[in-house]
Amino acid sequence: MPLPRIPYEFEALPEEEMRARAEAFYKKMEARRSVRDFSDRPVPRELIERAIQTASTAPSGAHIQPWTFVAVSDPKLKLRIREAAEEEERTSYGGRMSEEWLEALEPIGTDANKPFLETVPWIVVLFAQRSGFREDGSKRKHYYVQESCGIAAGFFIAALHEMGLATLTHTPSPMRFLSELLERPSNEAAYILFPVGYPADGTVVPDLQRKPLEDVVIWK
């Protein structure tokens, strides 16, 4: 049965204001960087809640919203996540990754050590719901799960940056340990792990240069 329809609350803006908003948002997001050195300064839970709510406004296949966010602040659980992640990363850097992949990572300067997972006030793990369940308990197929979760992750990152927090898209592979530690059901798979907090004093980041517009768009 189709959903009921409601008026779309759309405000048409003058083009000059549209340009100003576009420029301001671009400049804000262009300054965003992934951070690997975090302060232990507390972050109020309400900010994490709002960022997750913002992420959940993302479009999704058939409006199924096939995601679960698990927010972790417990120090003992963060330590267990760090230990498990570093174990997987040591295996990856020690031979699971190809030479080509290691070469690609070299300019970023990453390695298997992830102390930020213990320092950061919050770890938020986005799980992709590969399938779901109807009210009668029968299994329900989910559509465009990877695409939907990718868009939600982007909204989450933008929300954090807008409110003045930093994060990192961390994907220790494989991530099955997160399902076990966070007690997630078999229909969910860890998609991205986000450390969330304030950058540590004196944090430095790689001097990245993003591709110019002409290298990422084709006009027809």
PDB file of N, CA and C in Angstrom, residues 15-81:
ATOM      1  N   GLU A  15      19.077  33.152  -6.204  1.00  0.00           N
ATOM      2  CA  GLU A  15      20.292  32.502  -6.691  1.00  0.00           C
ATOM      3  C   GLU A  15      21.538  33.006  -5.970  1.00  0.00           C
ATOM      4  N   GLU A  16      21.569  34.271  -5.608  1.00  0.00           N
ATOM      5  CA  GLU A  16      22.743  34.803  -4.923  1.00  0.00           C
ATOM      6  C   GLU A  16      22.931  34.132  -3.567  1.00  0.00           C
ATOM      7  N   GLU A  17      21.826  33.902  -2.863  1.00  0.00           N
ATOM      8  CA  GLU A  17      21.928  33.212  -1.583  1.00  0.00           C
ATOM      9  C   GLU A  17      22.320  31.752  -1.779  1.00  0.00           C
ATOM     10  N   MET A  18      21.813  31.139  -2.833  1.00  0.00           N
ATOM     11  CA  MET A  18      22.188  29.764  -3.139  1.00  0.00           C
ATOM     12  C   MET A  18      23.685  29.661  -3.381  1.00  0.00           C
ATOM     13  N   ARG A  19      24.231  30.590  -4.135  1.00  0.00           N
ATOM     14  CA  ARG A  19      25.672  30.582  -4.408  1.00  0.00           C
ATOM     15  C   ARG A  19      26.468  30.773  -3.120  1.00  0.00           C
ATOM     16  N   ALA A  20      26.001  31.681  -2.261  1.00  0.00           N
ATOM     17  CA  ALA A  20      26.703  31.944  -1.003  1.00  0.00           C
ATOM     18  C   ALA A  20      26.693  30.704  -0.111  1.00  0.00           C
ATOM     19  N   ARG A  21      25.539  30.051  -0.033  1.00  0.00           N
ATOM     20  CA  ARG A  21      25.445  28.844   0.785  1.00  0.00           C
ATOM     21  C   ARG A  21      26.336  27.732   0.217  1.00  0.00           C
ATOM     22  N   ALA A  22      26.309  27.586  -1.097  1.00  0.00           N
ATOM     23  CA  ALA A  22      27.119  26.554  -1.741  1.00  0.00           C
ATOM     24  C   ALA A  22      28.606  26.783  -1.474  1.00  0.00           C
ATOM     25  N   GLU A  23      29.046  28.021  -1.574  1.00  0.00           N
ATOM     26  CA  GLU A  23      30.454  28.354  -1.367  1.00  0.00           C
ATOM     27  C   GLU A  23      30.856  28.122   0.092  1.00  0.00           C
ATOM     28  N   ALA A  24      29.989  28.539   1.032  1.00  0.00           N
ATOM     29  CA  ALA A  24      30.303  28.376   2.446  1.00  0.00           C
ATOM     30  C   ALA A  24      30.385  26.895   2.824  1.00  0.00           C
ATOM     31  N   PHE A  25      29.455  26.089   2.307  1.00  0.00           N
ATOM     32  CA  PHE A  25      29.463  24.672   2.636  1.00  0.00           C
ATOM     33  C   PHE A  25      30.674  23.977   2.020  1.00  0.00           C
ATOM     34  N   TYR A  26      30.988  24.355   0.776  1.00  0.00           N
ATOM     35  CA  TYR A  26      32.165  23.764   0.132  1.00  0.00           C
ATOM     36  C   TYR A  26      33.428  24.061   0.930  1.00  0.00           C
ATOM     37  N   LYS A  27      33.605  25.309   1.334  1.00  0.00           N
ATOM     38  CA  LYS A  27      34.812  25.682   2.069  1.00  0.00           C
ATOM     39  C   LYS A  27      34.899  24.944   3.397  1.00  0.00           C
ATOM     40  N   LYS A  28      33.745  24.765   4.049  1.00  0.00           N
ATOM     41  CA  LYS A  28      33.742  24.052   5.323  1.00  0.00           C
ATOM     42  C   LYS A  28      34.152  22.600   5.116  1.00  0.00           C
ATOM     43  N   MET A  29      33.576  21.944   4.114  1.00  0.00           N
ATOM     44  CA  MET A  29      33.865  20.541   3.883  1.00  0.00           C
ATOM     45  C   MET A  29      35.261  20.339   3.297  1.00  0.00           C
ATOM     46  N   GLU A  30      35.745  21.305   2.537  1.00  0.00           N
ATOM     47  CA  GLU A  30      37.091  21.179   1.967  1.00  0.00           C
ATOM     48  C   GLU A  30      38.148  21.189   3.060  1.00  0.00           C
ATOM     49  N   ALA A  31      37.831  21.814   4.188  1.00  0.00           N
ATOM     50  CA  ALA A  31      38.760  21.857   5.326  1.00  0.00           C
ATOM     51  C   ALA A  31      38.721  20.588   6.165  1.00  0.00           C
ATOM     52  N   ARG A  32      37.757  19.721   5.906  1.00  0.00           N
ATOM     53  CA  ARG A  32      37.632  18.489   6.692  1.00  0.00           C
ATOM     54  C   ARG A  32      38.792  17.550   6.395  1.00  0.00           C
ATOM     55  N   ARG A  33      39.289  16.894   7.438  1.00  0.00           N
ATOM     56  CA  ARG A  33      40.334  15.891   7.289  1.00  0.00           C
ATOM     57  C   ARG A  33      40.049  14.717   8.231  1.00  0.00           C
ATOM     58  N   SER A  34      40.496  13.542   7.842  1.00  0.00           N
ATOM     59  CA  SER A  34      40.461  12.395   8.739  1.00  0.00           C
ATOM     60  C   SER A  34      41.530  12.583   9.808  1.00  0.00           C
ATOM     61  N   VAL A  35      41.187  12.279  11.046  1.00  0.00           N
ATOM     62  CA  VAL A  35      42.082  12.500  12.183  1.00  0.00           C
ATOM     63  C   VAL A  35      42.411  11.164  12.838  1.00  0.00           C
ATOM     64  N   ARG A  36      43.669  10.988  13.192  1.00  0.00           N
ATOM     65  CA  ARG A  36      44.112   9.761  13.871  1.00  0.00           C
ATOM     66  C   ARG A  36      44.698  10.025  15.250  1.00  0.00           C
ATOM     67  N   ASP A  37      44.662  11.271  15.686  1.00  0.00           N
ATOM     68  CA  ASP A  37      45.134  11.632  17.028  1.00  0.00           C
ATOM     69  C   ASP A  37      43.998  12.377  17.723  1.00  0.00           C
ATOM     70  N   PHE A  38      43.410  11.735  18.726  1.00  0.00           N
ATOM     71  CA  PHE A  38      42.238  12.287  19.387  1.00  0.00           C
ATOM     72  C   PHE A  38      42.530  12.638  20.845  1.00  0.00           C
ATOM     73  N   SER A  39      41.813  13.662  21.312  1.00  0.00           N
ATOM     74  CA  SER A  39      41.808  14.005  22.729  1.00  0.00           C
ATOM     75  C   SER A  39      40.825  13.091  23.454  1.00  0.00           C
ATOM     76  N   ASP A  40      41.032  12.935  24.759  1.00  0.00           N
ATOM     77  CA  ASP A  40      40.057  12.184  25.559  1.00  0.00           C
ATOM     78  C   ASP A  40      38.973  13.098  26.118  1.00  0.00           C
ATOM     79  N   ARG A  41      38.925  14.334  25.663  1.00  0.00           N
ATOM     80  CA  ARG A  41      37.906  15.290  26.110  1.00  0.00           C
ATOM     81  C   ARG A  41      36.512  14.722  25.860  1.00  0.00           C
ATOM     82  N   PRO A  42      35.646  14.723  26.865  1.00  0.00           N
ATOM     83  CA  PRO A  42      34.312  14.131  26.700  1.00  0.00           C
ATOM     84  C   PRO A  42      33.487  14.836  25.628  1.00  0.00           C
ATOM     85  N   VAL A  43      32.654  14.063  24.967  1.00  0.00           N
ATOM     86  CA  VAL A  43      31.692  14.581  23.987  1.00  0.00           C
ATOM     87  C   VAL A  43      30.300  14.205  24.471  1.00  0.00           C
ATOM     88  N   PRO A  44      29.402  15.183  24.638  1.00  0.00           N
ATOM     89  CA  PRO A  44      28.058  14.866  25.133  1.00  0.00           C
ATOM     90  C   PRO A  44      27.336  13.857  24.247  1.00  0.00           C
ATOM     91  N   ARG A  45      26.641  12.933  24.873  1.00  0.00           N
ATOM     92  CA  ARG A  45      25.899  11.916  24.134  1.00  0.00           C
ATOM     93  C   ARG A  45      24.894  12.546  23.172  1.00  0.00           C
ATOM     94  N   GLU A  46      24.316  13.670  23.542  1.00  0.00           N
ATOM     95  CA  GLU A  46      23.296  14.280  22.680  1.00  0.00           C
ATOM     96  C   GLU A  46      23.857  14.667  21.320  1.00  0.00           C
ATOM     97  N   LEU A  47      25.159  14.997  21.252  1.00  0.00           N
ATOM     98  CA  LEU A  47      25.755  15.324  19.959  1.00  0.00           C
ATOM     99  C   LEU A  47      25.871  14.078  19.083  1.00  0.00           C
ATOM    100  N   ILE A  48      26.226  12.948  19.680  1.00  0.00           N
ATOM    101  CA  ILE A  48      26.283  11.692  18.930  1.00  0.00           C
ATOM    102  C   ILE A  48      24.887  11.308  18.460  1.00  0.00           C
ATOM    103  N   GLU A  49      23.907  11.490  19.339  1.00  0.00           N
ATOM    104  CA  GLU A  49      22.529  11.188  18.971  1.00  0.00           C
ATOM    105  C   GLU A  49      22.088  12.002  17.763  1.00  0.00           C
ATOM    106  N   ARG A  50      22.407  13.301  17.783  1.00  0.00           N
ATOM    107  CA  ARG A  50      21.974  14.165  16.689  1.00  0.00           C
ATOM    108  C   ARG A  50      22.681  13.814  15.385  1.00  0.00           C
ATOM    109  N   ALA A  51      23.954  13.455  15.478  1.00  0.00           N
ATOM    110  CA  ALA A  51      24.681  13.068  14.266  1.00  0.00           C
ATOM    111  C   ALA A  51      24.091  11.798  13.658  1.00  0.00           C
ATOM    112  N   ILE A  52      23.713  10.851  14.508  1.00  0.00           N
ATOM    113  CA  ILE A  52      23.095   9.617  14.018  1.00  0.00           C
ATOM    114  C   ILE A  52      21.711   9.900  13.443  1.00  0.00           C
ATOM    115  N   GLN A  53      20.969  10.783  14.101  1.00  0.00           N
ATOM    116  CA  GLN A  53      19.664  11.169  13.549  1.00  0.00           C
ATOM    117  C   GLN A  53      19.830  11.813  12.176  1.00  0.00           C
ATOM    118  N   THR A  54      20.858  12.647  12.030  1.00  0.00           N
ATOM    119  CA  THR A  54      21.113  13.287  10.732  1.00  0.00           C
ATOM    120  C   THR A  54      21.471  12.243   9.692  1.00  0.00           C
ATOM    121  N   ALA A  55      22.328  11.297  10.062  1.00  0.00           N
ATOM    122  CA  ALA A  55      22.702  10.229   9.134  1.00  0.00           C
ATOM    123  C   ALA A  55      21.475   9.445   8.687  1.00  0.00           C
ATOM    124  N   SER A  56      20.533   9.285   9.588  1.00  0.00           N
ATOM    125  CA  SER A  56      19.343   8.499   9.290  1.00  0.00           C
ATOM    126  C   SER A  56      18.331   9.227   8.413  1.00  0.00           C
ATOM    127  N   THR A  57      18.614  10.486   8.058  1.00  0.00           N
ATOM    128  CA  THR A  57      17.769  11.175   7.077  1.00  0.00           C
ATOM    129  C   THR A  57      18.202  10.859   5.653  1.00  0.00           C
ATOM    130  N   ALA A  58      19.267  10.080   5.500  1.00  0.00           N
ATOM    131  CA  ALA A  58      19.769   9.751   4.163  1.00  0.00           C
ATOM    132  C   ALA A  58      18.743   8.941   3.374  1.00  0.00           C
ATOM    133  N   PRO A  59      18.723   9.110   2.063  1.00  0.00           N
ATOM    134  CA  PRO A  59      17.842   8.258   1.256  1.00  0.00           C
ATOM    135  C   PRO A  59      18.331   6.817   1.282  1.00  0.00           C
ATOM    136  N   SER A  60      17.400   5.890   1.103  1.00  0.00           N
ATOM    137  CA  SER A  60      17.770   4.474   1.104  1.00  0.00           C
ATOM    138  C   SER A  60      16.850   3.706   0.173  1.00  0.00           C
ATOM    139  N   GLY A  61      17.332   2.560  -0.294  1.00  0.00           N
ATOM    140  CA  GLY A  61      16.543   1.739  -1.202  1.00  0.00           C
ATOM    141  C   GLY A  61      15.214   1.342  -0.605  1.00  0.00           C
ATOM    142  N   ALA A  62      14.120   1.703  -1.272  1.00  0.00           N
ATOM    143  CA  ALA A  62      12.753   1.401  -0.821  1.00  0.00           C
ATOM    144  C   ALA A  62      12.472   1.967   0.569  1.00  0.00           C
ATOM    145  N   HIS A  63      13.228   2.970   0.980  1.00  0.00           N
ATOM    146  CA  HIS A  63      13.102   3.605   2.290  1.00  0.00           C
ATOM    147  C   HIS A  63      13.149   2.580   3.424  1.00  0.00           C
ATOM    148  N   ILE A  64      13.994   1.572   3.260  1.00  0.00           N
ATOM    149  CA  ILE A  64      14.112   0.538   4.294  1.00  0.00           C
ATOM    150  C   ILE A  64      15.041   0.988   5.411  1.00  0.00           C
ATOM    151  N   GLN A  65      15.944   1.935   5.119  1.00  0.00           N
ATOM    152  CA  GLN A  65      16.903   2.443   6.112  1.00  0.00           C
ATOM    153  C   GLN A  65      17.682   1.269   6.733  1.00  0.00           C
ATOM    154  N   PRO A  66      18.477   0.579   5.909  1.00  0.00           N
ATOM    155  CA  PRO A  66      19.092  -0.675   6.349  1.00  0.00           C
ATOM    156  C   PRO A  66      20.383  -0.479   7.138  1.00  0.00           C
ATOM    157  N   TRP A  67      20.300   0.258   8.240  1.00  0.00           N
ATOM    158  CA  TRP A  67      21.496   0.534   9.025  1.00  0.00           C
ATOM    159  C   TRP A  67      21.201   0.475  10.514  1.00  0.00           C
ATOM    160  N   THR A  68      22.223   0.141  11.258  1.00  0.00           N
ATOM    161  CA  THR A  68      22.203   0.206  12.716  1.00  0.00           C
ATOM    162  C   THR A  68      23.497   0.876  13.154  1.00  0.00           C
ATOM    163  N   PHE A  69      23.402   1.879  14.012  1.00  0.00           N
ATOM    164  CA  PHE A  69      24.579   2.541  14.576  1.00  0.00           C
ATOM    165  C   PHE A  69      24.748   2.058  16.019  1.00  0.00           C
ATOM    166  N   VAL A  70      25.925   1.589  16.337  1.00  0.00           N
ATOM    167  CA  VAL A  70      26.237   1.183  17.713  1.00  0.00           C
ATOM    168  C   VAL A  70      27.258   2.175  18.263  1.00  0.00           C
ATOM    169  N   ALA A  71      26.880   2.918  19.285  1.00  0.00           N
ATOM    170  CA  ALA A  71      27.738   3.952  19.879  1.00  0.00           C
ATOM    171  C   ALA A  71      28.348   3.426  21.167  1.00  0.00           C
ATOM    172  N   VAL A  72      29.668   3.419  21.230  1.00  0.00           N
ATOM    173  CA  VAL A  72      30.401   2.821  22.355  1.00  0.00           C
ATOM    174  C   VAL A  72      31.185   3.895  23.095  1.00  0.00           C
ATOM    175  N   SER A  73      30.965   3.995  24.399  1.00  0.00           N
ATOM    176  CA  SER A  73      31.753   4.892  25.242  1.00  0.00           C
ATOM    177  C   SER A  73      32.409   4.155  26.410  1.00  0.00           C
ATOM    178  N   ASP A  74      32.024   2.897  26.626  1.00  0.00           N
ATOM    179  CA  ASP A  74      32.560   2.119  27.734  1.00  0.00           C
ATOM    180  C   ASP A  74      34.056   1.859  27.527  1.00  0.00           C
ATOM    181  N   PRO A  75      34.925   2.288  28.457  1.00  0.00           N
ATOM    182  CA  PRO A  75      36.377   2.138  28.272  1.00  0.00           C
ATOM    183  C   PRO A  75      36.831   0.701  28.071  1.00  0.00           C
ATOM    184  N   LYS A  76      36.238  -0.251  28.800  1.00  0.00           N
ATOM    185  CA  LYS A  76      36.649  -1.645  28.670  1.00  0.00           C
ATOM    186  C   LYS A  76      36.307  -2.196  27.291  1.00  0.00           C
ATOM    187  N   LEU A  77      35.160  -1.801  26.775  1.00  0.00           N
ATOM    188  CA  LEU A  77      34.759  -2.281  25.452  1.00  0.00           C
ATOM    189  C   LEU A  77      35.606  -1.621  24.369  1.00  0.00           C
ATOM    190  N   LYS A  78      35.932  -0.348  24.551  1.00  0.00           N
ATOM    191  CA  LYS A  78      36.817   0.316  23.587  1.00  0.00           C
ATOM    192  C   LYS A  78      38.181  -0.362  23.547  1.00  0.00           C
ATOM    193  N   LEU A  79      38.700  -0.763  24.700  1.00  0.00           N
ATOM    194  CA  LEU A  79      39.979  -1.462  24.746  1.00  0.00           C
ATOM    195  C   LEU A  79      39.903  -2.785  23.996  1.00  0.00           C
ATOM    196  N   ARG A  80      38.814  -3.508  24.184  1.00  0.00           N
ATOM    197  CA  ARG A  80      38.654  -4.788  23.483  1.00  0.00           C
ATOM    198  C   ARG A  80      38.559  -4.578  21.972  1.00  0.00           C
ATOM    199  N   ILE A  81      37.889  -3.505  21.570  1.00  0.00           N
ATOM    200  CA  ILE A  81      37.807  -3.199  20.143  1.00  0.00           C
ATOM    201  C   ILE A  81      39.194  -2.870  19.600  1.00  0.00           C
TER     202      ILE A  81
END
